[in-house]
C-alpha cells in the first residue's frame, strides 16, 4: 500500500481534499486573528451563534407554528364538514389549499420584520439624529404592508372558493353544454 | 509495506473505528431530529437545494466582489486615515487607485452590494431550510475528512449569517455588533469566503448533477397534489418517510422569489432614486429631508457630529497648505473667485444614494495650483468636525485633477445647508460619501 493510499484509507477522502481543507482553514485563521482582535469572545459568539440561529432557533419556531396552523385548519375543516355538510366552502379545498393562504402572507410579513426590525421596532438610537428622519413611520408602514398581503391572500382565496362553487353548482345548467367542465389544473 | 496488516498502525485503526461507527444503522441515533424519519417534508431534494445553491453561488460572488471594490474605493493605500482595517496584511493584495470615471461607479457598486444582500436573505433561509437534516446527520463524523468538512461548514453558515447580520444592522445604524463595522464585515468576509470556496469546489459537480436531474419546466408544471418525494439518495436531504406535500416545489421557489421581490420593492428605491424612492417604504433612506435645494438625504447631520454655529459662522476660514505656504480665505473671498459646476450624486457605503445634485464651487485642481502644487499626489482634507473616523481624509491625485472634483459652496443654486457641509464641502466623482468631507477647514496638498 502506498503512503497516499494509506492516507486516503485513514482520512476518508482524496489527499487533495485534505490540502483544500488546510488551505481553507489557514486563510480563515489568518482573517480570524484580526476578526477576533478586540472583543474575541463576543465576536466568536456572534459567529457561532449565526451558524446555529436558523437551524436551532428559527426552524423550531416556524416549523412549530406551521404544524400548529395546519392542525388547527384541519380541525376546523372537519368540524364545519360535520356541522353543515352542504356548506360549499367546507371540503371545497383540501387543507393544503387553505394553509398556503396563511403561510404566504405570514412569511412575507415576518421576512420584512426580520430584515428591518431595528427601524420597525424603533431600536436604532442614532438614526433620527444622524439622518434627520423620523423612525416612527416604519411600524405603520410595515403593519399596512402586512394588512395588504393578508387582504390580497384573502381575496385570492375568496375568488378560488367562488370559482369552485360555481363549478360544482352551475346556476343555469341548461345553457351549458352537457358535459362541459373546466379541465382540472395539473 | 511492513505495517500494512498491523492493527498497531494508529492511523489505520482510528480510521477503521470511525468507519465502523459509521456503518452502524441509523437506528442507534439519538431520538428526535437525528432520526431519519424526523424530517418529513417531501419537497426537500437535491434539485431544490441545487437551485438555491446556484442562485447563492452567483449572488454571493457578486456580493464579495462589490464588497472588495467598496473597500478599494476608500483608497486605503493612500494613508492610515483612509484605512479602517490597517492590519489587513495580505488581504489588501488587490488594492488599486480608485477611478473617478464613471461618476456613478460607487453609487452602482454600493447599490448593488446592499440591495442584493437584502434581497438574498430569503434565498439563504431557503437554502438552510433545504439542508437542515444534514445538521443532524448521525454519526456526526464518518471519517476525519467528513469531520473537517463539517467544521468548514461552520465557517460557511456562521460566516453568511454574520456577514448578512452585520451588514443589515449597519445600514439601519443599529450598532449592536461587537466592534467596528468595517473590521467585522471585512475580516468576517474573508473567514466566510474560505468556507464558501471549499464548499463550491466540493459541491459544484453535485449541484450540476442535481440541476440536470429534473427539467425546470416539469417542476413548474407540477402542482401540490402531484408533488412526490424524490427517490432517496445517500447524499441528498431527501425525507425517509415523507408526509403528503402541502406545497409544491414550484410553490417553494415562488415563495422564496416573492420574499426576494418584496424586499427588493421596499428597498431598492433608496439607491435608484427619482420617483422610485417613494417605493422604498422600509429602507433607511427612503425618506427625503424636505423639498428645496438641500432636501436630499444626509449621512450625518451637523448636530449629530457636534458642529456648532460658531464652527461654521463668520469666523470660519479655509486654510490652504502647500509649497506656497499657508493661504487663508473667508467664504466671501472664495465666492469672489471663478466658480465651476458639477452634477454628481452622494453615494453612501450603506447603499443609499441621491440623484445627481448640481454643485458649484472651486475646482480642487485650481486650489492645488493656488497652493503652489499644480499636480499634487494627494491632498489631506480636514473638517471642522472634532474626532470621528471620517473628519480627516486623503484624496488621490486622480481625484484632485478631475475637473468635476470641487470644493463646493453651493448646491442646486442655493448655499449649502449646515447638514450638507456649509460653509464648504468636498465633492468628487465616484467617491464614497464619507470621503466627500463636509465643513472643510484645511486642505494640505502633497507631492
Coordinates of C-alpha atoms in Angstrom, one line a residue:
Chain A
X1 CA 0.0 0.0 0.0
X2 CA 1.4 3.4 -0.9
X3 CA 1.6 6.3 1.5
X4 CA -1.0 8.1 -0.4
X5 CA -3.4 5.1 -0.3
X6 CA -2.8 4.7 3.5
X7 CA -3.5 8.4 4.0
X8 CA -6.7 8.0 1.9
X9 CA -7.8 5.0 3.8
X10 CA -7.4 6.7 7.1
X11 CA -8.6 10.2 6.1
X12 CA -11.6 9.1 4.1
X13 CA -11.1 11.3 1.1
X14 CA -8.6 12.1 -1.6
X15 CA -5.4 13.9 -0.4
X16 CA -6.5 16.9 -2.5
X17 CA -9.4 17.2 -0.1
X18 CA -7.0 17.5 2.8
X19 CA -5.0 20.1 1.0
X20 CA -8.1 22.1 0.2
X21 CA -9.2 22.0 3.8
X22 CA -5.8 23.0 5.1
X23 CA -5.9 26.0 2.7
X24 CA -9.4 26.9 3.8
X25 CA -8.6 26.9 7.5
X26 CA -5.3 28.7 7.0
X27 CA -6.9 31.5 5.2
X28 CA -9.8 31.6 7.6
X29 CA -7.4 31.6 10.5
X30 CA -5.4 34.4 9.0
X31 CA -8.5 36.6 8.8
X32 CA -9.9 35.3 12.1
X33 CA -6.9 36.6 14.0
X34 CA -7.8 40.1 13.0
X35 CA -11.6 39.5 13.3
X36 CA -11.1 38.3 16.9
X37 CA -8.9 41.2 18.0
X38 CA -10.8 43.5 20.3
X39 CA -13.6 41.5 21.7
X40 CA -12.8 37.9 20.8
X41 CA -15.4 36.1 22.9
X42 CA -18.3 38.2 21.7
X43 CA -17.3 38.0 18.1
X44 CA -16.9 34.3 18.4
X45 CA -20.4 34.1 20.0
X46 CA -21.9 36.1 17.1
X47 CA -20.2 33.9 14.6
X48 CA -21.1 30.5 16.1
X49 CA -24.5 31.9 17.1
X50 CA -25.0 32.8 13.5
X51 CA -24.3 29.3 12.4
X52 CA -27.0 28.0 14.8
X53 CA -29.5 30.8 14.6
X54 CA -31.6 29.4 11.7
X55 CA -31.3 25.7 12.4
X56 CA -31.8 25.7 16.2
X57 CA -33.9 28.8 16.8
X58 CA -35.8 29.8 13.7
X59 CA -36.7 26.3 12.4
X60 CA -38.3 25.1 15.6
X61 CA -40.3 28.4 15.8
X62 CA -41.6 28.5 12.2
X63 CA -42.0 24.7 11.8
X64 CA -43.9 24.5 15.1
X65 CA -46.1 27.4 14.2
X66 CA -46.7 25.8 10.7
X67 CA -47.7 22.4 12.1
X68 CA -49.9 24.0 14.7
X69 CA -51.6 26.1 12.0
X70 CA -52.1 23.0 9.8
X71 CA -53.6 21.0 12.7
X72 CA -56.0 23.9 13.5
X73 CA -57.1 24.2 9.9
X74 CA -57.7 20.5 9.6
X75 CA -59.8 20.5 12.9
X76 CA -61.8 23.5 11.7
X77 CA -62.4 21.8 8.3
X78 CA -63.6 18.5 9.8
X79 CA -65.8 20.5 12.3
X80 CA -67.5 22.5 9.6
X81 CA -68.0 19.5 7.4
X82 CA -69.8 17.7 10.2
X83 CA -72.0 20.7 11.0
X84 CA -73.0 21.9 7.6
X85 CA -72.3 19.2 5.0
X86 CA -73.7 21.3 2.2
X87 CA -71.6 24.4 3.0
X88 CA -69.8 25.0 -0.2
X89 CA -66.7 26.3 1.5
X90 CA -66.2 23.2 3.5
X91 CA -64.2 20.5 1.8
X92 CA -64.2 22.6 -1.3
X93 CA -60.4 22.9 -0.9
X94 CA -58.2 20.4 0.9
X95 CA -56.4 21.7 3.9
X96 CA -53.3 22.4 1.8
X97 CA -55.4 24.9 -0.2
X98 CA -56.1 26.9 2.9
X99 CA -52.8 26.7 4.6
X100 CA -50.8 28.4 1.9
X101 CA -53.2 31.4 2.0
X102 CA -51.9 31.8 5.6
X103 CA -48.3 30.8 5.1
X104 CA -47.5 33.2 2.3
X105 CA -48.6 36.5 4.0
X106 CA -47.2 35.4 7.3
X107 CA -43.9 34.6 5.6
X108 CA -43.7 37.9 3.7
X109 CA -44.6 39.9 6.8
X110 CA -42.1 38.2 9.1
X111 CA -39.4 38.3 6.5
X112 CA -39.7 42.1 6.2
X113 CA -39.7 42.3 10.0
X114 CA -36.6 40.1 10.2
X115 CA -34.6 42.3 7.9
X116 CA -35.9 45.8 9.0
X117 CA -36.8 45.2 12.7
X118 CA -34.4 47.8 14.1
X119 CA -36.3 50.6 12.2
X120 CA -39.8 49.0 12.5
X121 CA -39.4 48.5 16.3
X122 CA -37.6 51.8 16.7
X123 CA -34.4 50.2 18.1
X124 CA -31.9 52.3 16.2
X125 CA -30.8 55.0 18.6
X126 CA -28.6 57.2 16.4
X127 CA -31.0 57.0 13.4
X128 CA -33.1 60.1 13.9
X129 CA -30.2 62.3 15.0
X130 CA -27.9 61.2 12.2
X131 CA -30.3 61.2 9.2
X132 CA -32.8 63.8 10.3
X133 CA -35.6 61.3 9.5
X134 CA -38.3 60.1 11.9
X135 CA -38.1 56.4 12.9
X136 CA -41.8 56.4 13.7
X137 CA -43.0 55.9 10.2
X138 CA -41.7 52.3 9.8
X139 CA -44.0 50.4 12.2
X140 CA -47.1 51.9 10.5
X141 CA -45.8 51.1 7.0
X142 CA -44.9 47.5 8.0
X143 CA -48.4 47.0 9.5
X144 CA -50.0 48.4 6.4
X145 CA -47.9 46.1 4.1
X146 CA -48.9 43.2 6.4
X147 CA -52.6 44.1 6.1
X148 CA -52.1 44.4 2.3
X149 CA -50.6 41.0 1.8
X150 CA -53.2 39.3 4.1
X151 CA -56.0 41.1 2.2
X152 CA -54.6 40.0 -1.1
X153 CA -54.4 36.5 0.1
X154 CA -57.9 36.6 1.4
X155 CA -59.3 38.0 -1.9
X156 CA -57.5 35.3 -3.8
X157 CA -58.9 32.6 -1.5
X158 CA -62.3 34.1 -1.9
X159 CA -62.0 34.1 -5.7
X160 CA -60.9 30.4 -5.7
X161 CA -63.8 29.4 -3.5
X162 CA -66.3 31.2 -5.6
X163 CA -64.9 29.6 -8.8
X164 CA -65.2 26.1 -7.2
X165 CA -68.7 26.9 -6.0
X166 CA -69.7 28.0 -9.5
X167 CA -68.2 24.9 -11.0
X168 CA -69.9 22.5 -8.6
X169 CA -73.2 24.4 -8.5
X170 CA -73.8 25.8 -12.1
X171 CA -76.6 28.5 -11.9
X172 CA -78.1 27.8 -15.4
X173 CA -77.3 24.2 -16.2
X174 CA -79.5 24.3 -19.4
X175 CA -77.3 27.0 -21.0
X176 CA -74.3 24.8 -20.6
X177 CA -73.1 22.1 -22.9
X178 CA -74.0 18.7 -21.3
X179 CA -70.6 17.6 -20.3
X180 CA -68.9 20.9 -20.1
X181 CA -66.3 21.1 -17.4
X182 CA -63.2 23.1 -17.0
X183 CA -60.3 20.8 -17.1
X184 CA -58.8 20.4 -13.7
X185 CA -55.4 22.1 -13.5
X186 CA -52.4 19.8 -13.2
Chain B
X1 CA 4.6 -2.4 3.3
X2 CA 5.5 -3.8 6.7
X3 CA 2.8 -2.1 8.7
X4 CA 0.1 -2.8 6.2
X5 CA -1.7 -5.5 8.1
X6 CA -0.7 -4.3 11.5
X7 CA -3.5 -3.3 13.8
X8 CA -0.9 -1.4 15.7
X9 CA -0.9 1.3 13.0
X10 CA -2.7 4.1 14.9
X11 CA -3.8 5.9 11.7
X12 CA -5.5 3.0 10.2
X13 CA -7.2 1.7 13.3
X14 CA -8.5 5.2 14.0
X15 CA -10.0 5.4 10.6
X16 CA -11.4 1.9 10.9
X17 CA -13.1 2.8 14.2
X18 CA -14.7 5.8 12.7
X19 CA -16.0 3.8 9.7
X20 CA -17.2 1.0 12.0
X21 CA -19.2 3.6 13.9
X22 CA -20.5 5.0 10.6
X23 CA -21.6 1.6 9.5
X24 CA -23.9 1.3 12.5
X25 CA -27.6 1.5 11.5
X26 CA -29.1 4.9 11.9
X27 CA -31.5 3.3 14.5
X28 CA -28.8 3.8 17.1
X29 CA -29.0 7.6 16.6
X30 CA -30.4 9.7 19.5
X31 CA -34.1 10.3 19.2
X32 CA -35.6 13.4 17.6
X33 CA -34.0 15.2 14.7
X34 CA -31.1 12.8 14.5
X35 CA -33.5 10.0 13.3
X36 CA -34.0 9.8 9.6
X37 CA -37.8 9.7 10.0
X38 CA -37.9 13.1 11.8
X39 CA -37.6 15.4 8.8
X40 CA -40.7 14.7 6.7
X41 CA -41.1 17.5 4.1
X42 CA -41.4 15.7 0.7
X43 CA -40.0 18.6 -1.3
X44 CA -36.5 18.6 0.2
X45 CA -34.5 17.3 -2.6
X46 CA -31.0 17.7 -4.2
X47 CA -32.7 19.6 -7.1
X48 CA -34.3 22.2 -4.9
X49 CA -31.1 22.6 -2.8
X50 CA -29.1 23.0 -6.1
X51 CA -31.4 25.7 -7.4
X52 CA -31.0 27.8 -4.2
X53 CA -27.3 26.9 -4.3
X54 CA -26.9 28.2 -7.8
X55 CA -28.6 31.5 -7.0
X56 CA -26.4 31.9 -4.0
X57 CA -23.3 31.0 -5.9
X58 CA -23.9 33.8 -8.4
X59 CA -25.3 36.3 -5.8
X60 CA -22.7 35.8 -3.2
X61 CA -19.9 36.1 -5.8
X62 CA -21.3 39.5 -6.8
X63 CA -21.6 40.5 -3.1
X64 CA -18.0 39.5 -2.4
X65 CA -16.6 41.3 -5.5
X66 CA -18.6 44.5 -4.9
X67 CA -17.5 44.3 -1.2
X68 CA -13.8 44.2 -2.2
X69 CA -14.4 47.1 -4.6
X70 CA -16.1 49.1 -1.9
X71 CA -13.0 48.7 0.3
X72 CA -10.8 49.8 -2.6
X73 CA -12.9 52.8 -3.1
X74 CA -11.7 54.3 0.2
X75 CA -8.2 54.3 -1.2
X76 CA -6.8 52.7 2.0
X77 CA -3.3 52.6 0.4
X78 CA -3.0 56.4 0.5
X79 CA -2.5 56.5 4.2
X80 CA -3.6 55.5 7.7
X81 CA -6.5 58.0 7.9
X82 CA -8.2 56.2 4.9
X83 CA -7.8 52.7 6.2
X84 CA -10.4 51.3 8.6
X85 CA -8.6 47.9 8.7
X86 CA -4.9 48.7 8.7
X87 CA -3.8 45.3 9.9
X88 CA -5.3 43.6 6.8
X89 CA -1.8 42.3 5.7
X90 CA -2.1 40.3 2.5
X91 CA -5.9 40.7 2.3
X92 CA -5.4 44.0 0.6
X93 CA -3.4 42.4 -2.2
X94 CA -5.8 43.6 -4.9
X95 CA -6.0 47.3 -3.9
X96 CA -5.7 49.9 -6.7
X97 CA -6.2 53.6 -7.0
X98 CA -10.0 54.1 -7.2
X99 CA -11.0 55.7 -10.5
X100 CA -13.2 58.8 -10.9
X101 CA -15.0 57.6 -14.1
X102 CA -17.8 57.0 -14.4
X103 CA -19.1 59.3 -11.7
X104 CA -21.8 56.8 -10.7
X105 CA -19.4 54.0 -10.2
X106 CA -19.5 53.9 -6.4
X107 CA -23.3 54.6 -6.5
X108 CA -23.8 51.5 -8.6
X109 CA -21.3 49.3 -6.7
X110 CA -22.8 50.1 -3.3
X111 CA -26.4 50.0 -4.5
X112 CA -25.9 46.5 -5.9
X113 CA -23.9 45.3 -2.8
X114 CA -26.5 46.4 -0.3
X115 CA -29.7 45.8 -2.3
X116 CA -28.6 42.3 -3.5
X117 CA -27.6 41.4 0.1
X118 CA -31.0 42.3 1.4
X119 CA -32.8 40.5 -1.5
X120 CA -30.8 37.3 -0.9
X121 CA -31.9 36.9 2.7
X122 CA -34.9 34.6 1.8
X123 CA -32.7 32.6 -0.5
X124 CA -30.2 32.0 2.3
X125 CA -33.0 31.0 4.6
X126 CA -34.5 28.7 2.0
X127 CA -31.1 27.0 1.3
X128 CA -30.5 26.5 5.1
X129 CA -34.1 25.0 5.4
X130 CA -33.5 22.7 2.5
X131 CA -30.4 21.1 4.0
X132 CA -31.3 21.1 7.7
X133 CA -31.4 17.3 8.1
X134 CA -27.7 17.3 7.3
X135 CA -27.0 19.3 10.5
X136 CA -28.4 16.3 12.4
X137 CA -26.5 13.6 10.5
X138 CA -25.7 10.5 12.5
X139 CA -23.0 9.6 13.2
X140 CA -21.7 13.2 13.3
X141 CA -18.4 12.3 11.7
X142 CA -17.9 9.3 9.4
X143 CA -14.2 9.9 8.8
X144 CA -11.6 12.6 9.5
X145 CA -12.4 14.1 6.1
X146 CA -16.1 14.3 6.9
X147 CA -15.3 15.9 10.3
X148 CA -13.1 18.7 8.9
X149 CA -15.6 19.3 6.1
X150 CA -18.4 19.8 8.6
X151 CA -16.1 22.2 10.5
X152 CA -15.6 24.2 7.3
X153 CA -19.4 24.4 7.2
X154 CA -19.2 26.3 10.4
X155 CA -17.2 29.0 8.5
X156 CA -19.8 28.9 5.7
X157 CA -23.0 29.1 7.7
X158 CA -21.7 31.1 10.6
X159 CA -20.0 33.4 8.1
X160 CA -23.0 34.0 5.9
X161 CA -25.3 34.9 8.8
X162 CA -22.5 37.0 10.4
X163 CA -22.0 39.0 7.2
X164 CA -25.7 39.5 6.5
X165 CA -26.4 40.4 10.1
X166 CA -23.6 43.0 10.4
X167 CA -24.4 44.5 7.0
X168 CA -28.2 44.7 7.6
X169 CA -27.8 46.1 11.1
X170 CA -25.2 48.6 10.0
X171 CA -27.4 50.1 7.3
X172 CA -30.0 50.8 9.9
X173 CA -27.4 52.3 12.3
X174 CA -28.3 49.7 14.9
X175 CA -24.7 49.2 16.2
X176 CA -25.2 46.3 18.5
X177 CA -22.5 44.1 16.9
X178 CA -19.3 43.7 18.9
X179 CA -16.9 46.2 17.4
X180 CA -16.3 48.4 14.4
X181 CA -18.5 47.5 11.4
X182 CA -15.6 47.8 9.0
X183 CA -13.4 45.4 11.0
X184 CA -16.1 42.8 11.5
X185 CA -17.6 42.9 8.0
X186 CA -14.2 42.9 6.2
X187 CA -12.4 40.2 8.2
X188 CA -15.7 38.3 8.6
X189 CA -16.0 38.2 4.8
X190 CA -12.6 36.6 4.4
X191 CA -13.4 33.9 7.0
X192 CA -16.7 33.3 5.2
X193 CA -15.2 33.2 1.7
X194 CA -12.7 30.5 2.8
X195 CA -15.6 28.3 3.8
X196 CA -17.6 29.3 0.7
X197 CA -14.8 28.5 -1.8
X198 CA -14.2 25.0 -0.5
X199 CA -18.0 24.4 -0.4
X200 CA -18.3 25.4 -4.0
X201 CA -15.3 23.3 -5.0
X202 CA -16.6 20.2 -3.2
X203 CA -20.3 20.6 -4.3
X204 CA -20.2 22.1 -7.7
X205 CA -20.3 18.8 -9.6
X206 CA -23.1 17.5 -7.3
X207 CA -25.1 20.7 -7.8
X208 CA -24.7 20.4 -11.5
X209 CA -25.8 16.8 -11.5
X210 CA -28.8 17.6 -9.3
X211 CA -29.8 20.5 -11.6
X212 CA -29.7 18.2 -14.6
X213 CA -31.7 15.5 -12.8
X214 CA -35.0 17.3 -13.5
X215 CA -36.3 19.7 -16.0
X216 CA -37.3 23.1 -14.7
X217 CA -40.4 23.1 -16.9
X218 CA -41.5 19.8 -15.5
X219 CA -41.1 21.1 -11.9
X220 CA -43.0 24.3 -12.8
X221 CA -45.9 22.2 -14.2
X222 CA -46.2 20.0 -11.1
X223 CA -48.8 21.2 -8.6
X224 CA -49.0 20.3 -4.9
X225 CA -51.3 17.3 -5.5
X226 CA -48.8 15.7 -7.8
X227 CA -45.7 16.6 -5.8
X228 CA -43.8 13.5 -4.6
X229 CA -40.7 13.0 -2.6
X230 CA -37.6 12.2 -4.7
X231 CA -36.2 8.7 -4.5
X232 CA -33.9 8.6 -1.5
X233 CA -30.3 9.2 -2.2
X234 CA -27.4 9.0 0.2
X235 CA -26.0 12.5 -0.2
X236 CA -29.2 14.4 -0.5
X237 CA -31.6 15.8 2.1
X238 CA -34.5 13.5 0.9
X239 CA -37.0 12.6 3.7
X240 CA -37.1 8.9 4.6
X241 CA -40.8 8.9 5.5
X242 CA -42.3 11.9 3.7
X243 CA -45.7 13.2 4.5
X244 CA -48.1 14.4 1.8
X245 CA -47.0 17.6 0.2
X246 CA -48.6 20.8 1.4
X247 CA -46.6 22.9 -1.1
X248 CA -45.2 22.1 -4.4
X249 CA -41.5 22.7 -5.3
X250 CA -42.6 25.4 -7.7
X251 CA -44.6 26.8 -4.7
X252 CA -41.4 26.8 -2.6
X253 CA -39.5 28.6 -5.4
X254 CA -42.3 31.1 -5.8
X255 CA -42.5 31.8 -2.1
X256 CA -38.7 32.4 -1.9
X257 CA -38.9 34.6 -5.0
X258 CA -41.9 36.5 -3.6
X259 CA -39.8 37.2 -0.5
X260 CA -36.9 38.5 -2.5
X261 CA -39.3 40.6 -4.6
X262 CA -41.0 42.1 -1.6
X263 CA -37.6 43.1 -0.1
X264 CA -36.5 44.5 -3.5
X265 CA -39.6 46.6 -3.8
X266 CA -39.3 48.1 -0.3
X267 CA -35.5 48.7 -0.5
X268 CA -34.2 49.4 -4.0
X269 CA -35.7 52.8 -4.3
X270 CA -33.2 54.3 -1.9
X271 CA -30.5 53.5 -4.3
X272 CA -32.3 54.1 -7.6
X273 CA -33.7 57.4 -6.6
X274 CA -36.2 59.5 -8.5
X275 CA -39.8 58.5 -8.1
X276 CA -38.7 55.1 -7.1
X277 CA -37.5 56.4 -3.7
X278 CA -41.2 56.6 -2.7
X279 CA -41.4 52.8 -3.0
X280 CA -38.6 52.2 -0.6
X281 CA -41.1 52.1 2.3
X282 CA -38.8 50.2 4.8
X283 CA -35.4 51.3 3.6
X284 CA -33.4 53.6 5.9
X285 CA -33.1 56.4 3.3
X286 CA -36.4 56.1 1.5
X287 CA -37.5 59.5 3.0
X288 CA -36.4 63.0 2.0
X289 CA -35.5 65.8 4.4
X290 CA -37.7 68.4 2.8
X291 CA -38.4 69.9 -0.5
X292 CA -35.9 72.5 -1.8
X293 CA -32.3 72.6 -2.9
X294 CA -30.9 71.0 0.3
X295 CA -33.7 68.4 0.7
X296 CA -31.7 65.4 -0.3
X297 CA -30.5 62.7 2.1
X298 CA -27.6 63.1 4.6
X299 CA -25.4 60.5 6.3
X300 CA -24.8 62.6 9.4
X301 CA -26.5 65.9 10.3
X302 CA -24.4 68.8 11.6
X303 CA -25.9 68.5 15.1
X304 CA -25.3 64.7 15.3
X305 CA -21.5 65.2 15.0
X306 CA -21.3 68.3 17.2
X307 CA -20.9 71.1 14.7
X308 CA -21.8 74.3 16.4
X309 CA -22.9 77.6 14.9
X310 CA -19.5 79.2 15.8
X311 CA -17.6 76.4 14.0
X312 CA -19.3 77.4 10.7
X313 CA -20.1 81.1 11.4
X314 CA -18.5 84.3 10.1
X315 CA -15.2 83.3 11.9
X316 CA -14.8 80.3 9.7
X317 CA -11.7 80.3 7.4
X318 CA -10.4 77.9 4.7
X319 CA -6.7 77.3 5.0
X320 CA -4.7 76.0 2.0
X321 CA -1.3 74.5 2.7
X322 CA 1.4 73.8 0.1
X323 CA 4.7 74.9 -1.2
X324 CA 3.3 78.4 -1.4
X325 CA 2.9 78.4 2.4
X326 CA -0.5 78.7 4.1
X327 CA -3.2 80.8 2.5
X328 CA -6.3 81.8 4.4
X329 CA -9.7 82.6 2.8
X330 CA -13.1 83.8 4.1
X331 CA -16.1 82.3 2.4
X332 CA -16.7 85.7 0.6
X333 CA -13.2 85.6 -0.8
X334 CA -13.9 82.0 -2.1
X335 CA -17.2 83.1 -3.7
X336 CA -15.4 86.0 -5.4
X337 CA -13.2 83.5 -7.3
X338 CA -14.4 81.9 -10.6
X339 CA -16.8 79.2 -9.9
X340 CA -17.1 75.8 -11.6
X341 CA -20.0 73.4 -11.6
X342 CA -20.5 69.6 -11.5
X343 CA -23.6 67.3 -11.4
X344 CA -22.7 64.5 -9.0
X345 CA -24.5 62.1 -6.6
X346 CA -23.9 61.4 -3.0
X347 CA -23.5 57.6 -2.6
X348 CA -23.1 56.1 0.8
X349 CA -21.4 52.8 1.9
X350 CA -24.8 52.0 3.4
X351 CA -26.2 51.5 -0.1
X352 CA -28.4 54.6 -0.4
X353 CA -27.6 57.4 -2.8
X354 CA -29.0 60.6 -4.2
X355 CA -29.6 61.5 -7.8
X356 CA -27.1 63.9 -9.3
X357 CA -27.1 67.2 -7.4
X358 CA -25.9 70.4 -9.0
X359 CA -22.8 71.6 -7.1
X360 CA -20.8 74.7 -7.7
X361 CA -17.6 76.0 -6.1
X362 CA -13.9 75.8 -6.7
X363 CA -12.1 73.0 -8.6
X364 CA -9.7 71.1 -6.3
X365 CA -7.2 71.4 -9.1
X366 CA -7.5 75.2 -9.0
X367 CA -6.9 75.2 -5.3
X368 CA -3.9 72.9 -5.7
X369 CA -2.4 75.4 -8.2
X370 CA -3.1 78.3 -5.7
X371 CA -1.2 76.3 -3.0
X372 CA 1.8 76.1 -5.4
X373 CA 1.4 72.4 -6.4
X374 CA -0.4 72.1 -9.8
X375 CA -0.1 68.3 -9.9
X376 CA -0.3 67.0 -6.3
X377 CA -0.1 63.3 -5.4
X378 CA -2.7 63.7 -2.7
X379 CA -4.5 66.2 -0.5
X380 CA -5.3 65.9 3.2
X381 CA -8.8 67.2 3.8
X382 CA -9.6 68.2 7.4
X383 CA -13.0 69.1 8.7
X384 CA -14.1 71.4 11.5
X385 CA -15.7 68.2 12.9
X386 CA -13.8 67.1 16.1
X387 CA -12.9 63.4 16.2
X388 CA -14.9 60.9 14.2
X389 CA -13.4 58.4 11.8
X390 CA -14.0 60.4 8.7
X391 CA -13.3 64.0 9.8
X392 CA -9.9 63.7 8.0
X393 CA -9.4 62.0 4.7
X394 CA -6.8 61.7 1.9
X395 CA -7.8 62.1 -1.7
X396 CA -5.6 60.8 -4.5
X397 CA -4.1 62.7 -7.4
X398 CA -6.6 61.5 -10.0
X399 CA -9.4 62.7 -7.7
X400 CA -7.9 66.1 -7.4
X401 CA -7.2 66.5 -11.1
X402 CA -10.7 65.5 -12.2
X403 CA -12.4 68.8 -13.4
X404 CA -15.6 67.7 -11.7
X405 CA -13.9 67.5 -8.3
X406 CA -15.0 70.6 -6.3
X407 CA -14.8 72.3 -3.0
X408 CA -18.5 73.1 -3.2
X409 CA -20.1 76.2 -1.8
X410 CA -23.5 75.9 -3.4
X411 CA -25.8 73.1 -4.2
X412 CA -28.8 73.3 -6.6
X413 CA -28.4 77.0 -6.8
X414 CA -28.5 77.7 -3.0
X415 CA -26.0 77.9 -0.2
X416 CA -25.1 74.5 1.3
X417 CA -27.2 73.8 4.3
X418 CA -25.3 73.1 7.6
X419 CA -26.3 69.4 7.2
X420 CA -24.8 69.3 3.8
X421 CA -21.5 70.8 4.9
X422 CA -21.8 74.6 5.0
X423 CA -19.6 76.7 4.5
X424 CA -17.7 74.3 2.1
X425 CA -17.5 70.6 1.3
X426 CA -15.6 68.3 -1.0
X427 CA -17.5 66.6 -3.8
X428 CA -15.5 64.1 -6.0
X429 CA -17.0 61.8 -8.7
X430 CA -17.3 58.1 -7.8
X431 CA -16.1 58.8 -4.3
X432 CA -17.7 57.1 -1.2
X433 CA -19.9 59.6 0.6
X434 CA -17.9 59.7 3.8
X435 CA -14.8 60.7 1.8
X436 CA -16.7 63.8 0.5
X437 CA -15.7 65.7 3.6
X438 CA -18.2 68.3 4.9
X439 CA -17.4 71.5 6.9
X440 CA -13.9 71.6 5.4
X441 CA -11.3 73.8 7.2
X442 CA -7.9 72.7 5.9
X443 CA -6.6 71.4 2.6
X444 CA -2.9 70.2 2.6
X445 CA -1.6 69.4 -0.8
X446 CA 1.3 66.9 -1.1
X447 CA 3.5 65.9 -3.9

